[in-house]
Amino acid sequence: MPPTERQTGLRQRARLRLARWLAASALIVPGGASRAQAAVTAFGGVDDAGGLVGLSLGAGLVVFSTITALLHLTGRQRWSRREAELTAEIDHLRQQVERARAFLAAETQFVVVWGGARGDPEIEGDVSLVVDAPLPRRVLGFGAWLSADQAQSLEANVALLRERGQGFRQDLVSQGGRHLEAEGRAIGSRVVMRVRDVSGDRLELVRLRKVQAEQMAQLENLRGLLGLSPHPVWTRGADQKLDWVNEAYSRAVDAKSPEDAVARELELLDSSAREAAARARQAGQVWRNREHVVVAGVRRLMDVLDAPLPGGAGGMADDLSELEALGADHARQVQSHIRTLDQLATGVAIFDRAKKLVFANAAYRHLWSLDPAFLDQNPTDSQILDQLRAARRLPEQADYRGWKNALHNVYQAIEPAPQVWHLPDGRTLRVAFDPNPQGGVTYLFDDVTERFALESQFNALARVQSETLDTLQEGVAVFGADGRLKLHNPAFGRLWRLPNAMLAERPHIDSVAGACKALLPDESSWSDLRSVIAGLHAVRMGFQRRMSRADGSIVDCAAAPLPDGGTLLTFIDVTDGVNVERALKERNQALLAAEQLRNDFVHHVSYELRSPLTNIIGFIQLLGDDAVGPLNDKQREYAGYVLKSSAALLAIINDILDLATIDRDAMELQLGDVDIQRTIHEAAEGVQDRLAESHVELSIIAAPDIGGFRADGQRLRQILFNLLSNAIGFSEPGQTVTLAALRRETEIVFKVSDRGRGIPPELLDKVFDRFESHTLNSRHRGVGLGLSIVRAFVELHGGTVRIDSAPGEGTIVTCAFPLRENATSGSPEKKALAGGGA
């Protein structure tokens, strides 16, 4: 079927587009023109629908070829660039190698490189620098071309370099006399050591480097020293900014550290002071001034020095606050000394080297009664003497001019002697002179009128004391620190029968002891006296001793140290007193023996009475029993009286036995836990018959939880029974007796009080004495042992008894028992008890 016009037009446009694309491909891809021609031809031969398939295949082939050509071109360009880069890098490396070789060849040196898989060193350079043979590895034998110590040091540095990568620089001297420098460092995974010749200029460079290192060390030392200085120090660079300050500077400007002060440019001086210092530096001058500077918040006066230095400037500040304070303190001290001198009674006048008055205290003005206006004009010494002479206040002198000239010689004298002036008005002055080192002299005027009078009185008093000592009957002797007799009275010579001629020679204590041995042959007594008088003791002590002499007399000796180092001895004949004392002692021993005999008798008789009395009480109680037969009322009443009397007599005997046991230190307490409430009620039960008979009430006051304590229960009941019996006996009918118990922190206290007649003050000290019974017009009768027993038992428990009473107000007896473990254990304390007032 023939193609339509539309199809024909489409083919033509397709051929035109394909031709254009193939033409472009022919310009880019080699051989593309022939391929394009073939494609166009093939495409042009397609006239039908089947030709479209061939056209598509041809187009695909062209596209594939084009892409392949483009990829080939792209890879070729990349390879060309890479080849160019590698070529450039090889050229650069060759240039570096050439430069390295040129560098190695430029100096006499060699390089040793350690690294690589085998770790064998690579050696490059002129090894003939250190070894003669052309064997590079011989340079690794450091001992072959270095001294032993340098070789050892270099080996140690190389070892540290290879092991830790620690670089080093070391100056060496080869065995051939060459000066070498060895430098080692780590480069990547390799370590390199370079050894080069430093002779000539390089040797000079090494020397300069060493000098620089020394100077830098000195600079660091200087800065370290200045850093320790308490004065602020600073330096400035060429730009006039701070480049270094010390610690004192940083503290002064409240900086954290010197580096902080430099970084923050903290200035010590204010702007006006800095400007003045800058102007001085520009003029090449040293600026020095005193400035007030705020240091750590405190305003201080400082002496500031700022000077131009090569390459900058530097300065320092010296704190004058202490000096200023010392000056002010010195002024205050001068004023204080002036005030002190004005308080002295000694007249003080100070003259300078020109003999002019510069100071006169108040005592001097008062002593000479000079016009203050005249003294304020600083008159000369001669003018003052002339005025005093005109007023007739100086000693009368026949040659006044010569006397004054002689007086003025003290200005040239080294140690002038003091003088005594007797004034016309009767006063006596002691004048002392003190030459001043700077010239001039100081006059000291002491009014010694009273002292002379006191010396006269003292001499008179000494004579009186001497006469007094001479009249004493006791022997008195004073020995000096050297052991010699300084003073004695006649009684001392008479007592020891010493001749006056011997005493007048001031004999030593050894001579005195030798002369007195006839009367007192006891060598120990004289040895002790010698030790007290002439011995060397850290602390001087007194001495007392009674001496029995060969003539039968007895002498008491006492030694007392004196303030001047001497010793006072007193001897008193106490023969008569000792005889009287001996007689009194014998009498006292006889009384003690009689008292012991009495106590033994009472103890024995009490025991002898106790047994039959117990039998009587038992038989009376038996008679009251109906088993032996009935008694009529009268008989029963009489039996009751006998029983009561017997019980009272037994109680007295028991008290006597208890006191006798206490006196013999044989009383032992049976300690145990005592219930206080129970003990109180048991004691109250024992006095119920007395309460009923006396029509007296009993009040018991005790806390329910008062508890107990360790004591002898039987003796405690006996104490409370005696106190209650005593209080009931002295109470009037209708009154109340109170028994109170309370617990304190360290003790248990019992109080028995009554409202009876009370005890007069003169009897309070006797109520605890034995057999002291004072009824005081009451119904109470007793032998006076109750309170004695109370005090004895309480004190055996370690407690105390106190009695408070006043006539008409009653009596309170307080017994305190200590609260401590085993408070009453051990031997009972023996008390000299003599009876109680019950």
XYZ file of C-alpha atoms in Angstrom, residues 221-721:
501
model
C 67.036 32.752 88.922
C 66.788 36.526 89.145
C 63.100 36.417 88.398
C 62.665 33.614 90.907
C 64.460 35.679 93.522
C 62.405 38.760 92.674
C 59.315 36.565 92.744
C 60.031 35.783 96.394
C 60.523 39.436 97.249
C 57.800 40.969 99.418
C 58.070 44.165 97.357
C 56.103 44.500 94.096
C 58.437 44.281 91.042
C 57.492 44.630 87.377
C 59.041 44.948 83.909
C 57.664 46.442 80.703
C 58.334 45.573 77.073
C 59.159 47.876 74.216
C 55.441 48.751 73.927
C 55.521 49.941 77.577
C 53.051 47.221 78.591
C 53.573 44.854 81.481
C 55.369 41.677 80.461
C 56.367 40.283 83.894
C 55.396 40.859 87.536
C 56.209 38.999 90.745
C 53.886 37.403 93.281
C 53.889 40.478 95.530
C 52.671 42.590 92.587
C 49.850 40.161 91.823
C 48.755 40.154 95.465
C 48.870 43.935 95.555
C 46.520 44.257 92.566
C 44.261 41.367 93.715
C 45.179 39.166 90.740
C 44.955 35.391 90.776
C 48.556 35.027 89.620
C 51.346 37.078 88.016
C 50.250 35.798 84.621
C 46.706 36.981 85.338
C 48.002 40.441 86.277
C 49.988 40.679 83.009
C 47.104 39.381 80.890
C 44.636 41.839 82.437
C 47.212 44.691 82.438
C 46.487 45.511 86.081
C 48.494 48.581 87.080
C 49.692 49.197 90.615
C 50.083 52.970 90.289
C 47.378 55.465 89.457
C 47.294 57.254 86.113
C 49.082 60.422 87.278
C 51.999 58.452 88.704
C 52.247 56.320 85.545
C 52.258 59.414 83.356
C 55.025 60.983 85.423
C 57.048 57.787 85.216
C 56.473 57.598 81.437
C 57.733 61.156 80.959
C 60.846 60.337 82.981
C 61.475 57.207 80.898
C 61.148 59.180 77.660
C 63.733 61.587 78.992
C 65.989 58.662 79.858
C 65.756 59.404 83.581
C 64.993 57.336 86.637
C 61.692 58.283 88.254
C 61.458 57.891 92.023
C 58.695 59.149 94.251
C 56.581 58.260 97.261
C 53.056 57.370 96.295
C 49.972 56.236 98.180
C 48.904 52.916 96.689
C 45.891 50.757 97.468
C 47.260 47.277 98.172
C 44.735 44.503 98.787
C 42.151 47.093 99.759
C 44.482 48.935 102.179
C 46.003 52.321 101.445
C 49.771 52.173 101.895
C 52.683 54.537 101.384
C 55.290 53.164 98.975
C 58.669 54.328 97.664
C 58.300 53.700 93.896
C 61.291 53.365 91.535
C 60.765 53.260 87.762
C 63.745 53.205 85.370
C 64.233 52.765 81.617
C 65.922 49.490 80.629
C 67.278 48.139 77.332
C 64.247 46.932 75.433
C 61.713 48.277 77.915
C 61.480 49.463 81.503
C 61.202 48.113 85.022
C 60.259 49.204 88.466
C 59.733 48.209 92.047
C 57.838 49.541 95.044
C 59.045 49.456 98.639
C 56.318 49.506 101.272
C 57.062 52.356 103.664
C 53.949 51.842 105.751
C 55.899 50.042 108.457
C 58.602 52.709 108.366
C 55.956 55.394 108.596
C 54.330 53.501 111.449
C 57.729 53.162 113.142
C 58.296 56.892 112.753
C 54.914 57.639 114.263
C 55.585 55.081 116.984
C 58.970 56.689 117.636
C 57.282 60.064 117.975
C 54.748 58.551 120.351
C 57.527 56.913 122.336
C 59.372 60.225 122.551
C 56.224 61.867 123.837
C 55.689 58.922 126.173
C 59.251 59.263 127.471
C 58.701 62.972 127.964
C 55.533 62.229 129.925
C 57.386 59.558 131.879
C 60.247 61.923 132.673
C 57.712 64.497 133.775
C 56.380 61.949 136.269
C 59.812 61.308 137.789
C 60.783 62.940 141.040
C 64.323 63.278 139.683
C 65.017 66.551 137.918
C 66.235 65.923 134.340
C 67.839 68.559 132.116
C 69.317 67.741 128.701
C 71.847 70.076 127.067
C 73.149 69.709 123.497
C 76.738 70.021 122.284
C 76.308 73.834 122.202
C 75.428 73.689 125.929
C 71.885 74.830 125.208
C 68.905 73.429 127.074
C 66.805 71.137 124.863
C 64.621 69.464 127.493
C 63.704 69.937 131.142
C 61.134 67.850 132.923
C 58.567 69.064 135.425
C 60.663 67.988 138.428
C 63.587 70.145 137.217
C 61.338 73.162 136.780
C 59.850 72.627 140.233
C 63.242 71.982 141.843
C 64.793 75.286 140.734
C 61.597 77.360 140.453
C 62.738 78.874 137.167
C 60.489 80.963 134.923
C 58.927 78.698 132.256
C 59.281 81.438 129.647
C 63.006 81.623 130.380
C 63.410 77.851 129.975
C 61.370 77.848 126.750
C 64.003 80.145 125.212
C 66.553 77.282 125.366
C 69.095 79.133 127.541
C 72.680 77.923 127.877
C 74.034 76.042 130.841
C 75.999 79.114 132.003
C 72.923 81.364 131.839
C 70.950 78.975 134.007
C 73.766 78.675 136.569
C 74.150 82.470 136.701
C 70.458 82.958 137.322
C 70.440 80.298 140.045
C 73.452 81.895 141.704
C 71.758 85.289 141.631
C 68.778 83.712 143.420
C 71.114 82.033 145.974
C 69.999 78.537 145.001
C 73.470 77.104 144.313
C 76.074 75.939 146.853
C 78.150 78.795 148.226
C 81.477 78.876 146.427
C 84.529 81.025 147.115
C 85.589 80.823 143.455
C 82.341 80.604 141.527
C 83.946 81.002 138.080
C 86.453 78.239 138.714
C 83.702 75.988 140.109
C 81.541 76.580 137.014
C 84.426 75.868 134.641
C 85.182 72.667 136.516
C 81.495 71.740 136.304
C 81.464 72.265 132.527
C 84.334 69.790 132.162
C 81.664 67.076 132.251
C 80.962 67.854 128.573
C 84.369 66.334 127.696
C 84.492 63.687 130.418
C 83.789 60.011 129.665
C 82.448 58.922 133.061
C 82.109 61.979 135.333
C 81.670 61.332 139.016
C 78.436 62.458 140.700
C 78.483 65.404 143.122
C 76.574 66.347 146.246
C 75.333 69.922 146.500
C 74.367 71.391 149.847
C 72.068 74.298 149.090
C 71.663 77.406 151.260
C 68.007 76.542 151.951
C 69.056 73.327 153.727
C 68.342 70.907 150.916
C 70.877 68.320 149.751
C 71.033 67.356 146.078
C 72.831 64.497 144.405
C 73.863 65.569 140.901
C 74.729 62.908 138.308
C 76.047 63.564 134.822
C 75.433 61.429 131.713
C 77.388 62.523 128.607
C 75.466 61.988 125.366
C 77.197 60.147 122.487
C 76.126 62.897 120.048
C 77.541 65.601 122.303
C 76.072 67.407 125.248
C 75.222 66.138 128.677
C 72.222 65.165 130.784
C 71.936 66.447 134.357
C 70.115 64.337 136.936
C 69.164 66.111 140.176
C 67.961 63.973 143.092
C 66.737 65.605 146.270
C 68.379 63.337 148.853
C 67.487 65.433 151.885
C 64.940 62.879 153.046
C 67.271 59.983 152.250
C 69.987 61.403 154.471
C 67.409 61.830 157.200
C 66.243 58.245 156.678
C 69.814 56.982 156.821
C 70.222 58.678 160.183
C 66.990 57.130 161.384
C 68.056 53.756 160.043
C 71.359 53.908 161.851
C 69.553 54.805 165.048
C 67.104 51.948 164.506
C 69.971 49.543 163.871
C 71.508 50.537 167.170
C 68.169 49.987 168.901
C 67.816 46.545 167.313
C 71.356 45.694 168.351
C 70.599 46.659 171.937
C 67.390 44.616 171.732
C 69.239 41.526 170.539
C 71.766 41.953 173.316
C 69.004 41.835 175.926
C 67.341 38.697 174.558
C 67.676 35.492 176.568
C 67.660 33.404 173.377
C 70.938 32.897 171.612
C 70.920 34.599 168.196
C 73.609 34.245 165.537
C 73.669 35.332 161.891
C 76.023 33.568 159.487
C 76.792 34.943 156.021
C 76.691 33.085 152.718
C 80.386 32.301 153.184
C 79.612 30.456 156.435
C 81.235 33.048 158.703
C 79.630 34.617 161.764
C 78.383 38.147 161.016
C 76.223 38.989 164.040
C 75.531 37.502 167.468
C 74.194 38.496 170.846
C 75.761 37.810 174.265
C 73.198 35.057 174.997
C 74.627 32.983 172.127
C 78.101 33.063 173.683
C 76.795 32.291 177.178
C 74.587 29.419 175.958
C 77.469 27.658 174.186
C 80.196 28.965 176.524
C 82.168 30.570 173.668
C 84.805 33.202 174.475
C 84.206 36.746 173.201
C 87.663 36.871 171.596
C 86.760 33.945 169.373
C 83.416 35.450 168.370
C 85.045 38.787 167.567
C 87.161 37.093 164.878
C 84.005 36.136 162.912
C 84.724 32.377 162.969
C 83.461 29.923 160.391
C 80.617 27.555 161.261
C 83.144 24.703 161.314
C 85.123 26.465 164.060
C 81.949 27.181 166.008
C 80.844 23.542 165.721
C 84.271 22.340 166.895
C 84.143 24.622 169.934
C 80.596 23.450 170.824
C 81.230 19.695 170.533
C 82.011 19.465 174.225
C 78.375 20.348 174.985
C 76.844 18.676 171.912
C 78.919 15.771 170.586
C 76.179 14.797 168.058
C 77.990 15.185 164.742
C 74.792 14.827 162.655
C 73.256 17.975 164.150
C 76.319 20.098 163.322
C 76.551 18.533 159.862
C 72.954 19.515 159.138
C 73.611 23.042 160.403
C 76.665 23.364 158.161
C 74.585 22.192 155.193
C 71.869 24.775 155.890
C 74.348 27.634 156.362
C 77.021 26.979 153.727
C 75.463 24.351 151.435
C 74.435 24.979 147.836
C 70.719 24.284 147.529
C 68.322 24.955 144.669
C 65.699 26.001 147.213
C 66.753 27.214 150.642
C 64.654 25.738 153.422
C 64.400 26.334 157.140
C 65.696 23.988 159.800
C 64.420 23.010 163.272
C 65.843 20.529 165.729
C 65.786 19.764 169.440
C 69.232 19.077 170.856
C 69.976 17.180 174.054
C 73.281 18.436 175.385
C 75.836 16.613 177.503
C 75.102 18.789 180.569
C 71.471 17.541 180.609
C 69.921 20.683 179.168
C 67.737 20.676 176.076
C 68.056 23.366 173.406
C 65.718 24.075 170.497
C 67.557 25.231 167.389
C 65.882 26.969 164.455
C 67.532 28.167 161.228
C 65.857 30.560 158.776
C 67.318 31.694 155.415
C 67.744 35.452 154.993
C 67.201 37.400 151.742
C 70.892 38.343 151.475
C 71.969 34.690 151.410
C 72.775 34.532 155.094
C 71.209 32.312 157.747
C 69.678 33.244 161.093
C 70.177 30.761 163.959
C 68.249 30.911 167.210
C 68.904 28.732 170.279
C 66.376 28.510 173.126
C 66.928 26.604 176.371
C 63.699 24.612 176.741
C 64.832 22.296 179.539
C 62.082 23.405 181.949
C 59.377 23.252 179.283
C 60.446 19.769 178.218
C 60.297 18.539 181.803
C 56.778 19.907 182.157
C 55.778 18.404 178.818
C 57.173 15.024 179.872
C 55.112 15.130 183.060
C 51.952 16.026 181.108
C 52.526 13.178 178.655
C 52.910 10.703 181.516
C 49.677 11.980 183.027
C 47.906 11.744 179.687
C 49.060 8.166 179.234
C 47.704 7.388 182.687
C 44.363 8.943 181.722
C 44.248 6.928 178.518
C 44.953 3.763 180.464
C 42.175 4.649 182.926
C 39.789 5.307 180.029
C 40.650 1.955 178.523
C 40.094 0.300 181.887
C 36.744 2.082 182.154
C 35.671 0.951 178.715
C 36.684 -2.617 179.469
C 34.792 -2.467 182.762
C 31.652 -1.055 181.157
C 31.809 -3.638 178.388
C 32.287 -6.483 180.867
C 29.619 -5.276 183.276
C 27.158 -4.703 180.403
C 27.606 -8.245 179.251
C 27.231 -9.512 182.816
C 24.020 -7.502 183.277
C 22.554 -8.487 179.951
C 22.208 -12.213 180.705
C 20.228 -11.939 184.004
C 18.165 -9.078 182.547
C 17.220 -11.268 179.627
C 16.140 -13.977 182.085
C 14.040 -11.467 184.034
C 12.285 -10.328 180.870
C 11.666 -13.932 179.880
C 10.191 -14.857 183.278
C 7.965 -11.757 183.337
C 6.646 -12.639 179.896
C 6.109 -16.201 181.143
C 4.154 -14.921 184.142
C 1.892 -12.999 181.798
C 1.012 -16.218 180.031
C -2.144 -17.919 181.364
C -0.472 -21.314 181.026
C 1.391 -20.846 184.330
C -1.599 -19.504 186.156
C -3.834 -16.484 185.988
C -2.795 -13.080 187.447
C -5.109 -10.526 188.839
C -5.221 -7.074 187.358
C -2.901 -5.591 189.909
C -0.321 -8.320 189.396
C -0.628 -7.961 185.624
C -0.097 -4.178 185.939
C 2.983 -4.679 188.099
C 4.334 -7.292 185.705
C 3.857 -4.793 182.851
C 5.822 -2.147 184.720
C 8.622 -4.619 185.397
C 8.655 -5.718 181.727
C 8.753 -2.129 180.477
C 11.550 -1.161 182.860
C 13.506 -4.256 181.983
C 13.132 -3.541 178.246
C 14.325 0.040 178.773
C 17.286 -1.214 180.804
C 18.081 -3.795 178.089
C 17.998 -1.079 175.423
C 20.465 1.012 177.478
C 22.749 -1.970 177.913
C 22.580 -2.728 174.186
C 23.453 0.901 173.414
C 26.401 0.737 175.778
C 27.577 -2.493 174.135
C 27.217 -0.963 170.660
C 29.264 2.077 171.662
C 31.894 -0.125 173.257
C 32.049 -2.206 170.069
C 32.448 0.959 167.999
C 35.205 2.231 170.282
C 37.096 -1.010 169.785
C 36.714 -0.824 165.976
C 34.857 -4.106 166.079
C 31.494 -2.982 164.730
C 30.716 -4.497 161.305
C 27.668 -3.520 159.292
C 25.541 -6.204 157.678
C 24.961 -4.536 154.336
C 22.066 -5.443 152.112
C 19.281 -4.000 150.027
C 16.997 -2.045 152.372
C 13.412 -1.154 151.468
C 12.996 2.421 152.708
C 9.166 2.319 153.012
C 9.257 -0.924 154.952
C 12.033 0.242 157.281
C 10.172 3.481 158.047
C 6.970 1.614 158.950
C 8.857 -0.899 161.108
C 10.476 1.943 163.044
C 7.076 3.608 163.387
C 5.590 0.381 164.769
C 8.258 0.350 167.484
C 7.162 3.737 168.881
C 3.405 3.235 168.730
C 3.152 2.664 172.496
C 5.105 5.886 173.146
C 2.927 7.809 170.713
C -0.191 6.560 172.498
C 1.240 7.276 175.923
C 2.385 10.818 174.965
C -0.731 11.632 172.849
C 1.518 12.623 169.942
C 0.757 12.083 166.263
C 3.284 10.649 163.754
C 3.315 11.831 160.138
C 5.289 9.824 157.547
C 6.280 11.518 154.283
C 7.885 9.360 151.624
C 7.309 8.916 147.911
C 5.827 5.544 146.970
C 8.596 4.953 144.442
C 11.449 5.959 146.734
C 12.853 2.435 146.432
C 15.787 1.240 148.514
C 19.556 1.426 148.952
C 22.426 -0.600 150.407
C 22.651 -0.300 154.179
C 22.417 -2.277 157.428
C 18.646 -2.615 157.896
C 18.798 -3.336 161.630
C 21.043 -0.312 162.345
C 18.874 1.904 160.120
C 15.760 0.925 162.122
C 17.678 1.588 165.325
C 18.664 5.076 164.026
C 15.070 5.966 163.124
C 13.751 4.471 166.394
